[in-house]
Every structure is written in structure tokens, then in C-alpha cells.
């Protein structure tokens, strides 16, 4: 008897041990898989996404000042922004930014696993990684607000907390109401609504009728009555803000893409719960469960998810978005050569790239050599971004006018940008510079005081604060002192850029940038008569005629059949290229459409622009989000 | 099974508990002693007398202050190891503050008591700084406390900069006796819709008018507890209501109706300019919901900025010549001041009288405000136009309405001073000034004594004396109110989203006799910014014959 019993015991123990070992191996495998996935995501974020580009494009403000805190405290959703902007400060370095994201998104599968365990919902393990993949893919939009990730993360945590309590009815009611209120205030109505709906689902999925009824009633109160009360009595919100504000409302300058993916990520928790429930409704054959538990299946699932993730992350649009962000980043950081070559790498046209390319070649002194290397599809508008009639490019326009030494106009546009983003550091820095140039050191000090509330801007503050304390020091600063003398004398600012440039030249005829931009404007606008009338003046800076001017002269001579003395000064290279273009056209009976594919060698020439790219012939218009 | 611990263990735990409490007691006593030793002020036995005054911000030195003002917190600009400030007057207990920080935050209760006890007396602020272990005493700051109270609430708009619409535009109210500020409205729920000009009838917080532009536009009218939205565009007025002035009895409210443009300039003195292409005046009757006007205030000239005399019998306003389709006539407009009598019972208008002739005086007048006793007119003079807030040269002037003589106030700064308002007792004015950073406006208060003299103005006190260092909003159109306005953004939002009540145009007005832009607009429609020469906001304007 004893022997038998001992045998039996030994046998049982062996089975348990075996199971335990198997379970440990499974956990170990899962742990390795999770670690690998997260490590992969980290590398991907660091090397491909580059969080610093997010930081640059969004300029997420965070300051220690009371004014800044109050601004966020006063608003529904404000504290969510405050918190995420705080975290975004880590994005100024790729390493810290990637670590921050990885820390945030690694909580998602953990909390989801706990929720599912508490609900006793059976799930293939790789489903846990769905939110990780979704979140990572969203970072391809360089305007993707981190607050969305933070709000979803907090939502997962809130539901996790609720899932511990929801079987104890009284506790769960109090917890649900409190969490709902907090989510509503911190992140807005949409997050709170998803929380309410998730709680409703959790309760409906239970077998206990009493719990189903009380929990469901609580949830229904949350998603209907509470937002109504919040709207009616507590918060100054519009109906859509009060009930369905799923995504943060940000200024037009931070226009992120509200894609399907973003909404799927937002609703991922209730969607996964519904999916789980649907799976549990159907009786899954034991064999299938065994298969699903098998490590090979788990591995395959992970691989499928990785493939989907890889596909999501390598959409051509993602590379395009990164190129635009990187070019803007490089331009802002005065890495002109890199910026212009990267802009040229991108085959699809982009207005911001066009703008940054133009600025980069101007800064490297190649404006009149390389201007048409980038297709100037919007003509004069790509030189003067404020002509678009949109606030979107206000800060770029402000920087453009700063280059032109048109400081007042630069300041107007910086103020316009400041209205949209009251604490944007790029704008504040621009206002420091413009105010110092214009001699208003008090105003410059105000903005420096704001910037001093963030240690990231310490060097900028330390550099310019002495100018505030001692305005005479500006004379020692080459950049600022050079710009002081250029403000036009006439009072009102003309509507047309060419008039503005003429005003700048009238004030300071040695303003080479203004001359070059004026002549380019005439060229882009097909106003070669005006180009010719300003030609002598514009030549004061050169020994020989710049290549681009030669091309304009050739077009002028050809189109007016005039016999200019100047034609002798035009280089043979330009003449040959121009003649070759005309010959090619002639070869195809001057049929522009047919000849086009054979004129690739001329794409960077003025005559090609006039025939194929100019908005005057293409009638292309930029559609802007005002 | 008992859940209590065994007896012997219980004793141990009791002992431990007693010991723990005793330890805590000791720690607390030590902490208390330490706290008291630190909290006690160091006695200044010996100090070096400095023959100079310390620079403090805000500048609360040699001012006249009301007894009911919030504590004038300030910070000392000079660095020191320790700061010792004594605030005293002839009666009552002095306030003594000794600390390591330069920010002097005055206890509100003691401050209030001290000021109430010393109406008509001087308030002394003695400052000592400890440097290199030696106390230095600086010249005392002396301010006069007057018994004339400040109207207790101030309502103002908070806008960041003037160049674009934003969702952060706010209308706020501030209790001047303490630091409580609350929002009346913020346009965050109403897209980027702008709102402007708020007005109260005779300082009554229950009679307010506020106009909203663009989205869900309309004029909000608060009458007692009732708040409603009015749709104020009629077939005979070129625009909804604009600049506003409430009649003291609260029944009539005068408004301008304008088509305006904003121009950007190359001037560092005046970054942008708002001009009227056309404007007229109308008067709205709260009781009848009728809008009336007259051929005398709806002319081809541009009438604007209405203001009632305190007896409600005269309407003052500014007026400039007709604007043509050329830049100069629009931009360099010279506004004169006119007045016209109006009898609300018979709905009849008197004759227009010119009080200030801009062409003769060589300056343009704007923002006329008559003192509550009807004796004085406070206004701004600028080089041209009427939108004084962007003119650095804008200064405040006072006219004796009996003699017609006027003079520039000594309290003006080199920067912009404008948008003024009288207190209910006529002894105080508040105005917007850019004197502290030449960029953002802040409210300043100045005492107007019985001899007709204004005293050194002081900025609206804030709890945090560094408040203005990095504040990036303008305090716009500060208006005194007798009490708290019982409105908040939620109440206003409900009214803003309502359908609104259409106002009725007075059918007794001979429309064909009107020669103003309203008439032109009615007959000829609108033009789209016909000149297209300058950088403007591009509003449409009435077509001309």
C-alpha cells in the first residue's frame, strides 16, 4: 500500500515538476520574445524614427512657471498635455526619447495581460503586442502627439485597476466614477468615454446577474450622465468636446494625421476585449487550444505581427514624412549642405522641403546656381511662405524674412505663430532675436524669462541675456547688428512680395539677399521685363553673370527677339544648354507633352521651369489648412 | 482562534508603541525648537544707513493708494543675504517680514487692517538688507493711503498678441481687494471666434454687454440674472454691433457698426493698425429690443467709440471724414470729438456739436470717457486713426468740459497709455499701459484728487511679484465694476450656442435720409477689399456709388 502510494506520489510530483518546467520554459520563451520585441522597437525608434525630429517639429513646450501650469490646469485635457509635454522634453535626445517611449509602451502589454487574466479571457499571447506595434507605427507621423500614447496608457492602467475591483460592487462603483472623472479632466471626454465603455463591457461579460446590472448601470451613468453634467455645469466645452473628444485639439501648426490607425489604437482596449469575448463564445476544439498554446504557434503569431508592424512602419509615406522632418531639422540647425542633399533625395514634391531647400542654398551661397535643382512647382509662393494665406508656415515665414533682413515682417509672423502656440520655443527664440534687432530689449527679456523656465534653453538664454542688460553689446554681434539697418522706411507693408523686396532694396541697396530674391520672384512670375529693369542693380555683387541670370537673359532674348549687348557676356555653356533644349523641343515638333520625357537633363533649368513647372502653366495651387 | 497577539508579545508591542510615541514627541519638540529658532526674526541692533532708495518691482514708491487695495507684493532687485521689511503707519501694528528671499509677500489680513486704520496717513516701507553680515538700512518708501475707495472689481480681456485669432482669448474679472481672479468667458469652446468690447451700465455687474464675432456671433446681454444673445445685424446696419457704451440707467446702449481692416506696418512704434472703411452709430433699447439711429450719426463720415454723459442725455463719439478707395484717406484718418443730445422718451436727436476738432488741433482723438460727475473728459490723443492701443505715442489727456480746455496728463509714459476708465466715485482711473515692457499692456491705477491732479500710477498688484516677468497676455479694456459679475464661461457658452433673438430696426427712422455706410451697404452690397495693395485681414467693405 505504502509502496503504491509512494509510487503514485512520485509520479504526481514528476508530472507537476514537468508541468512547472514546461510553464517556466513557456514563460521564459515569452519573456525572451517580449524582450526581443521591445529591444527591436527601441532600436527602431532610435535609429529609424529619431525622436529628436518629433521634438523639433512639435516644439512641445514645458516650463516651470506658474503661468504655464495654470494655462493647462484651467482646461479639460490640459493636464494630459502638460504631462506628455514634460515627457516629451526627453525627446531632445534620440536615446532618452526612445527610452521614454519604450518605457511607456512596455506598460501596455503588461497591463493588458493583467486585465485579461483578471477577466479570465483566453487569448493567444501575441495579441498583447498589438498595442505595442500600433503605438510604434504611430510615431511615423512627426506631429503625433505623445499625449495620445499617454492617455491610452493611463486608460489601460485605469481599466487594470478597475479589473481588480469590479467584482466588489460598491468599491467598483466608487472606483469607476473616480477614474472616469479623472480621465475626463486630465485627457478629455473621449478617453473617459472609452473607459466607460470598457467598464460596461467588463460588466456585461460577467455571469453574475447582479454584477451585470449594477456595473452596467454605473457604466451607462458614466458615459451619458457624467459628460452631460460636465457639459452643463462644470466645463466650458462645445458639445463635441464634452462628449466625443477622442483626440487632442491642437493648433493647426501641429496638425497631426487623424488616421484610422490612431482611432484603432484609441479603441484598442475595448476592441481586444470584444474579440476575446467572441472567441470565448465559440467552443474551440481542444486540439485547437493545444495548437494555440504551442510555442510554434506563438512564435508564428509574433512573426505575423512583426510582419504587419514592419509593413505599417515602412509605408512609403513614412519615409516621406521623415525626410520632411529631417530636412526642416537640419535647416533649423544650420546644417545647410545636409539639408539640401536630403531634400533632393526625396522624389515626391513637398512644400516645406522646397522652402528649406531654397533657404539652404541661399545660406550656402548657391541660390543662383542650384535654385531649379528642386522643382519650384509653386513658383513665387515657395519663396514667400506667408503668401499662402495660412498660419501653418508662420514660423518658417518669419525665419525667411529674418534672412531677408526684413525684421518687422519677421516679427509680425512670429507673433502670429505665438498666438497659435503661445509657448513654442522656436517662436519665442525668434521673438527674442527680432526684438533685440528692433531695439526692444524689455520685450526680449520677457521671452527670455519664459525660456529660462526650461533648462534645455539655458545656452540660448545665457547667450542673449547680456544683450538685454547691455543693449550696446548688440553692436558686437554680427548677426544682429547687420540686421538693424535694413527696415524699410515706408509705413504700410505692401501686399505683394516684389514690392516688399523693392522697399528693402530702397532702404539698403547692398542687401544682396533682397536683390537675389527679387530677381528670382520676377523670374518665377515670368516678369522678365521687370527682371531686366533691375538687372544692372542686381549685378553689383558679381564679376560674371550668375548661371541662373544667364538663363533668364537667354529666355528674354529669345522671347523678345531682342539683340542685347549682354548676350556677349553670357557663357557658352548656358547658351549651348539653352540651344540644346530648343533643339530637343524642335525634334518633337515643339510638342511639350511628347518631349517631356526626353528633357530630363534640363529639369534644373529656368526654361524647363517655364515650360513645365511654373504654376502659370500647370495651374497648380496649394491646398492649405487655414 | 483569537486574532490578538499573545500577551507577552502584546506587552512588547505596547512598550514599542509607547517608545515610538515618545520618540515622535522628542523629534517634534526638536523640530519645533529648530523652527522657532529659525522663524524668529533676527534683531537689527546696528545698521549702516544708506543714502538711497532700493529698486523694487513693481514700482510702488511715492504712490497714492486706496485703503481697499490688495497687498502690494513686490521683490527687491538688489541681492542680499537677508531681507528685512517693515511696513508701518501711524496707527496699528506694523508688518515685519524677515527672510532670505527678495520676494516680499505681505500677509493680506494684517495689510487690510493696517490700511483701514490709516486712511489719510502715510504708509512707510522700511527696507534693510544684510550684506556681508552687516545690515544696511535704505531710505524709506512712503505711500499715501486715501479714504477714497477703488471700485472693487475690474473686468478686462486677456489676449496674447494682436495679430491672429486664438482660442485663448479670455474675459476675466479681478477682485481688487485681494488676488481672486475668475474667468467670465474664454472662447476655447467656440473655435477661434474673437470677442470684443464689454460694457457695464453704471458699474452694475448685472447689466453687461459683450459682443462676439465670427463663430456663433452675436451680442450677449446680461440683465439681472437673464443672459441672452442678440442677433444684431439688420438690413439697415452694415455689421453687427461693435464698440459699445451703456447709458447709466441701463436702458440704452450705443454701439458702433463698422467695417474695419487691419494693416501691418513697417513701424516699430505701431506694428499694426486697425482702420475703419466705414462706420456709423446706433442705439439699442434693452426694453423694446429696437435699434435706432439718425441721419446725424449715420453719415458718410466714420462715427465711432460712443460714450454717454453721466446724465444719459448726451452721446459723445469720435468722427472722421469719409474713407475713399485710397490708402491715405483710410489710414491717416483724423478723428474729432462730437456730441449729440438724445431724448429717449420722444426718440429725438439734437444737433451735432464738435467738442474737439482734430484738423485744428493736429491730433486724432479717441476713447472719450466722461467722469462720473460730468465735469471732465478723459481721452487719448494719437497722430492719426482711432485704434490707440497700437500707437506708442498714445497719451492720456483731460478736458475740463466747462471750459473746453485740455492738457496732457503728467502720468503718461513714453510707451503706449490708453483704454482708460473712471472709478465709480470718480477719484480713480484705470488705464492700459505698456510702460513696463513696451509690448504687453497691464492695468495701472492713478488717483485723481479734488484739485484735479493725477498721481503716480501703480500696476495691478499680483500675489506673485514676478507675475509680470514672463506674462505673455495683454490686459485689454479694463473696466471698473461695482461687484462680481455672476457669469462664468459655462453660462456664457450656453448663451453663445443659443439661437439668439433678432433685434428690430426702428421703423420710424427715415432710412433714405441716412447717408452713412449702412445705407450704402444696404443699397449696393459689399466689395471685397478693392484696393488689394496692402497686407490686411481682407474684410469686405460697402460698395460705393
PDB file of N, CA, C and O in Angstrom, chain B residues 89-128:
ATOM      1  N   UNK B  89       2.449 102.411   9.689  1.00  0.00           N
ATOM      2  CA  UNK B  89       1.794 103.718   9.533  1.00  0.00           C
ATOM      3  C   UNK B  89       1.595 104.271  10.936  1.00  0.00           C
ATOM      4  O   UNK B  89       2.124 103.724  11.906  1.00  0.00           O
ATOM      5  N   UNK B  90       0.805 105.341  11.075  1.00  0.00           N
ATOM      6  CA  UNK B  90       0.726 105.949  12.404  1.00  0.00           C
ATOM      7  C   UNK B  90      -0.046 105.100  13.404  1.00  0.00           C
ATOM      8  O   UNK B  90       0.235 105.113  14.593  1.00  0.00           O
ATOM      9  N   UNK B  91      -1.046 104.366  12.912  1.00  0.00           N
ATOM     10  CA  UNK B  91      -1.816 103.530  13.842  1.00  0.00           C
ATOM     11  C   UNK B  91      -1.636 102.047  13.509  1.00  0.00           C
ATOM     12  O   UNK B  91      -1.277 101.707  12.386  1.00  0.00           O
ATOM     13  N   UNK B  92      -1.938 101.269  14.509  1.00  0.00           N
ATOM     14  CA  UNK B  92      -1.951  99.819  14.282  1.00  0.00           C
ATOM     15  C   UNK B  92      -0.573  99.176  14.299  1.00  0.00           C
ATOM     16  O   UNK B  92       0.447  99.840  14.417  1.00  0.00           O
ATOM     17  N   UNK B  93      -0.623  97.853  14.179  1.00  0.00           N
ATOM     18  CA  UNK B  93       0.597  97.058  14.283  1.00  0.00           C
ATOM     19  C   UNK B  93       1.337  97.011  12.947  1.00  0.00           C
ATOM     20  O   UNK B  93       0.710  96.861  11.890  1.00  0.00           O
ATOM     21  N   UNK B  94       2.655  97.170  13.032  1.00  0.00           N
ATOM     22  CA  UNK B  94       3.462  97.118  11.807  1.00  0.00           C
ATOM     23  C   UNK B  94       3.536  95.688  11.284  1.00  0.00           C
ATOM     24  O   UNK B  94       3.378  94.721  12.033  1.00  0.00           O
ATOM     25  N   UNK B  95       3.809  95.603  10.010  1.00  0.00           N
ATOM     26  CA  UNK B  95       4.048  94.289   9.408  1.00  0.00           C
ATOM     27  C   UNK B  95       5.558  94.140   9.263  1.00  0.00           C
ATOM     28  O   UNK B  95       6.214  94.993   8.657  1.00  0.00           O
ATOM     29  N   UNK B  96       6.092  93.082   9.841  1.00  0.00           N
ATOM     30  CA  UNK B  96       7.538  92.876   9.754  1.00  0.00           C
ATOM     31  C   UNK B  96       7.805  91.556   9.036  1.00  0.00           C
ATOM     32  O   UNK B  96       7.252  90.513   9.403  1.00  0.00           O
ATOM     33  N   UNK B  97       8.592  91.638   8.021  1.00  0.00           N
ATOM     34  CA  UNK B  97       8.938  90.432   7.249  1.00  0.00           C
ATOM     35  C   UNK B  97      10.458  90.322   7.192  1.00  0.00           C
ATOM     36  O   UNK B  97      11.128  91.259   6.761  1.00  0.00           O
ATOM     37  N   UNK B  98      10.976  89.213   7.691  1.00  0.00           N
ATOM     38  CA  UNK B  98      12.426  88.997   7.573  1.00  0.00           C
ATOM     39  C   UNK B  98      12.643  87.622   6.959  1.00  0.00           C
ATOM     40  O   UNK B  98      12.080  86.637   7.430  1.00  0.00           O
ATOM     41  N   UNK B  99      13.410  87.584   5.902  1.00  0.00           N
ATOM     42  CA  UNK B  99      13.565  86.313   5.175  1.00  0.00           C
ATOM     43  C   UNK B  99      14.829  86.326   4.322  1.00  0.00           C
ATOM     44  O   UNK B  99      15.491  87.359   4.205  1.00  0.00           O
ATOM     45  N   UNK B 100      15.090  85.182   3.725  1.00  0.00           N
ATOM     46  CA  UNK B 100      16.277  85.083   2.868  1.00  0.00           C
ATOM     47  C   UNK B 100      15.979  85.400   1.410  1.00  0.00           C
ATOM     48  O   UNK B 100      16.871  85.481   0.594  1.00  0.00           O
ATOM     49  N   UNK B 101      14.688  85.477   1.100  1.00  0.00           N
ATOM     50  CA  UNK B 101      14.290  85.683  -0.295  1.00  0.00           C
ATOM     51  C   UNK B 101      13.905  87.138  -0.523  1.00  0.00           C
ATOM     52  O   UNK B 101      13.363  87.790   0.367  1.00  0.00           O
ATOM     53  N   UNK B 102      14.117  87.643  -1.751  1.00  0.00           N
ATOM     54  CA  UNK B 102      13.794  89.051  -2.007  1.00  0.00           C
ATOM     55  C   UNK B 102      12.312  89.318  -2.294  1.00  0.00           C
ATOM     56  O   UNK B 102      11.905  90.471  -2.412  1.00  0.00           O
ATOM     57  N   UNK B 103      11.505  88.259  -2.438  1.00  0.00           N
ATOM     58  CA  UNK B 103      10.083  88.453  -2.745  1.00  0.00           C
ATOM     59  C   UNK B 103       9.318  88.747  -1.459  1.00  0.00           C
ATOM     60  O   UNK B 103       9.292  87.917  -0.542  1.00  0.00           O
ATOM     61  N   UNK B 104       8.734  89.921  -1.386  1.00  0.00           N
ATOM     62  CA  UNK B 104       8.027  90.326  -0.170  1.00  0.00           C
ATOM     63  C   UNK B 104       6.529  90.095  -0.361  1.00  0.00           C
ATOM     64  O   UNK B 104       5.862  90.802  -1.115  1.00  0.00           O
ATOM     65  N   UNK B 105       6.021  89.067   0.305  1.00  0.00           N
ATOM     66  CA  UNK B 105       4.607  88.723   0.212  1.00  0.00           C
ATOM     67  C   UNK B 105       3.931  89.165   1.510  1.00  0.00           C
ATOM     68  O   UNK B 105       4.179  88.610   2.578  1.00  0.00           O
ATOM     69  N   UNK B 106       3.100  90.173   1.391  1.00  0.00           N
ATOM     70  CA  UNK B 106       2.522  90.795   2.585  1.00  0.00           C
ATOM     71  C   UNK B 106       1.286  90.006   3.031  1.00  0.00           C
ATOM     72  O   UNK B 106       0.425  89.698   2.203  1.00  0.00           O
ATOM     73  N   UNK B 107       1.187  89.695   4.339  1.00  0.00           N
ATOM     74  CA  UNK B 107       0.005  88.947   4.802  1.00  0.00           C
ATOM     75  C   UNK B 107      -1.277  89.770   4.578  1.00  0.00           C
ATOM     76  O   UNK B 107      -1.361  90.912   5.047  1.00  0.00           O
ATOM     77  N   UNK B 108      -2.236  89.226   3.846  1.00  0.00           N
ATOM     78  CA  UNK B 108      -3.402  90.020   3.425  1.00  0.00           C
ATOM     79  C   UNK B 108      -4.227  90.598   4.576  1.00  0.00           C
ATOM     80  O   UNK B 108      -4.651  91.754   4.516  1.00  0.00           O
ATOM     81  N   UNK B 109      -4.447  89.793   5.628  1.00  0.00           N
ATOM     82  CA  UNK B 109      -5.326  90.254   6.706  1.00  0.00           C
ATOM     83  C   UNK B 109      -4.720  91.447   7.440  1.00  0.00           C
ATOM     84  O   UNK B 109      -5.385  92.456   7.700  1.00  0.00           O
ATOM     85  N   UNK B 110      -3.444  91.323   7.783  1.00  0.00           N
ATOM     86  CA  UNK B 110      -2.762  92.405   8.502  1.00  0.00           C
ATOM     87  C   UNK B 110      -2.694  93.655   7.635  1.00  0.00           C
ATOM     88  O   UNK B 110      -2.834  94.773   8.122  1.00  0.00           O
ATOM     89  N   UNK B 111      -2.438  93.436   6.371  1.00  0.00           N
ATOM     90  CA  UNK B 111      -2.372  94.549   5.405  1.00  0.00           C
ATOM     91  C   UNK B 111      -3.700  95.303   5.364  1.00  0.00           C
ATOM     92  O   UNK B 111      -3.761  96.524   5.440  1.00  0.00           O
ATOM     93  N   UNK B 112      -4.766  94.560   5.269  1.00  0.00           N
ATOM     94  CA  UNK B 112      -6.095  95.159   5.157  1.00  0.00           C
ATOM     95  C   UNK B 112      -6.396  95.989   6.404  1.00  0.00           C
ATOM     96  O   UNK B 112      -6.874  97.132   6.316  1.00  0.00           O
ATOM     97  N   UNK B 113      -6.064  95.393   7.554  1.00  0.00           N
ATOM     98  CA  UNK B 113      -6.325  96.066   8.826  1.00  0.00           C
ATOM     99  C   UNK B 113      -5.505  97.356   8.917  1.00  0.00           C
ATOM    100  O   UNK B 113      -6.028  98.415   9.299  1.00  0.00           O
ATOM    101  N   UNK B 114      -4.257  97.260   8.547  1.00  0.00           N
ATOM    102  CA  UNK B 114      -3.357  98.411   8.630  1.00  0.00           C
ATOM    103  C   UNK B 114      -3.859  99.561   7.759  1.00  0.00           C
ATOM    104  O   UNK B 114      -3.878 100.730   8.179  1.00  0.00           O
ATOM    105  N   UNK B 115      -4.300  99.223   6.549  1.00  0.00           N
ATOM    106  CA  UNK B 115      -4.757 100.266   5.630  1.00  0.00           C
ATOM    107  C   UNK B 115      -6.074 100.894   6.098  1.00  0.00           C
ATOM    108  O   UNK B 115      -6.267 102.109   6.001  1.00  0.00           O
ATOM    109  N   UNK B 116      -6.952 100.048   6.601  1.00  0.00           N
ATOM    110  CA  UNK B 116      -8.245 100.570   7.057  1.00  0.00           C
ATOM    111  C   UNK B 116      -8.080 101.502   8.258  1.00  0.00           C
ATOM    112  O   UNK B 116      -8.819 102.466   8.418  1.00  0.00           O
ATOM    113  N   UNK B 117      -7.089 101.210   9.095  1.00  0.00           N
ATOM    114  CA  UNK B 117      -6.852 102.032  10.288  1.00  0.00           C
ATOM    115  C   UNK B 117      -6.175 103.354   9.948  1.00  0.00           C
ATOM    116  O   UNK B 117      -6.169 104.276  10.750  1.00  0.00           O
ATOM    117  N   UNK B 118      -5.593 103.449   8.775  1.00  0.00           N
ATOM    118  CA  UNK B 118      -4.728 104.592   8.474  1.00  0.00           C
ATOM    119  C   UNK B 118      -5.136 105.374   7.234  1.00  0.00           C
ATOM    120  O   UNK B 118      -4.284 105.830   6.483  1.00  0.00           O
ATOM    121  N   UNK B 119      -6.429 105.490   7.035  1.00  0.00           N
ATOM    122  CA  UNK B 119      -6.893 106.271   5.884  1.00  0.00           C
ATOM    123  C   UNK B 119      -6.405 107.706   6.034  1.00  0.00           C
ATOM    124  O   UNK B 119      -6.555 108.309   7.090  1.00  0.00           O
ATOM    125  N   UNK B 120      -5.854 108.225   4.974  1.00  0.00           N
ATOM    126  CA  UNK B 120      -5.348 109.603   5.003  1.00  0.00           C
ATOM    127  C   UNK B 120      -3.937 109.727   5.541  1.00  0.00           C
ATOM    128  O   UNK B 120      -3.373 110.818   5.571  1.00  0.00           O
ATOM    129  N   UNK B 121      -3.348 108.602   5.967  1.00  0.00           N
ATOM    130  CA  UNK B 121      -1.994 108.632   6.545  1.00  0.00           C
ATOM    131  C   UNK B 121      -0.962 108.135   5.524  1.00  0.00           C
ATOM    132  O   UNK B 121      -1.315 107.633   4.464  1.00  0.00           O
ATOM    133  N   UNK B 122       0.289 108.255   5.945  1.00  0.00           N
ATOM    134  CA  UNK B 122       1.368 107.738   5.102  1.00  0.00           C
ATOM    135  C   UNK B 122       1.677 106.295   5.480  1.00  0.00           C
ATOM    136  O   UNK B 122       1.598 105.923   6.656  1.00  0.00           O
ATOM    137  N   UNK B 123       2.023 105.519   4.493  1.00  0.00           N
ATOM    138  CA  UNK B 123       2.454 104.149   4.752  1.00  0.00           C
ATOM    139  C   UNK B 123       3.962 104.101   4.499  1.00  0.00           C
ATOM    140  O   UNK B 123       4.431 104.476   3.428  1.00  0.00           O
ATOM    141  N   UNK B 124       4.691 103.674   5.515  1.00  0.00           N
ATOM    142  CA  UNK B 124       6.152 103.632   5.404  1.00  0.00           C
ATOM    143  C   UNK B 124       6.607 102.205   5.142  1.00  0.00           C
ATOM    144  O   UNK B 124       6.158 101.281   5.825  1.00  0.00           O
ATOM    145  N   UNK B 125       7.486 102.073   4.190  1.00  0.00           N
ATOM    146  CA  UNK B 125       8.082 100.761   3.922  1.00  0.00           C
ATOM    147  C   UNK B 125       9.592 100.905   4.136  1.00  0.00           C
ATOM    148  O   UNK B 125      10.288 101.537   3.345  1.00  0.00           O
ATOM    149  N   UNK B 126      10.063 100.372   5.261  1.00  0.00           N
ATOM    150  CA  UNK B 126      11.497 100.440   5.571  1.00  0.00           C
ATOM    151  C   UNK B 126      12.162  99.131   5.191  1.00  0.00           C
ATOM    152  O   UNK B 126      11.720  98.057   5.603  1.00  0.00           O
ATOM    153  N   UNK B 127      13.200  99.250   4.413  1.00  0.00           N
ATOM    154  CA  UNK B 127      13.871  98.038   3.927  1.00  0.00           C
ATOM    155  C   UNK B 127      15.307  97.985   4.452  1.00  0.00           C
ATOM    156  O   UNK B 127      16.048  98.975   4.368  1.00  0.00           O
ATOM    157  N   UNK B 128      15.675  96.833   4.994  1.00  0.00           N
ATOM    158  CA  UNK B 128      17.047  96.566   5.437  1.00  0.00           C
ATOM    159  C   UNK B 128      17.563  95.366   4.652  1.00  0.00           C
ATOM    160  O   UNK B 128      16.829  94.391   4.463  1.00  0.00           O
TER     161      UNK B 128
END
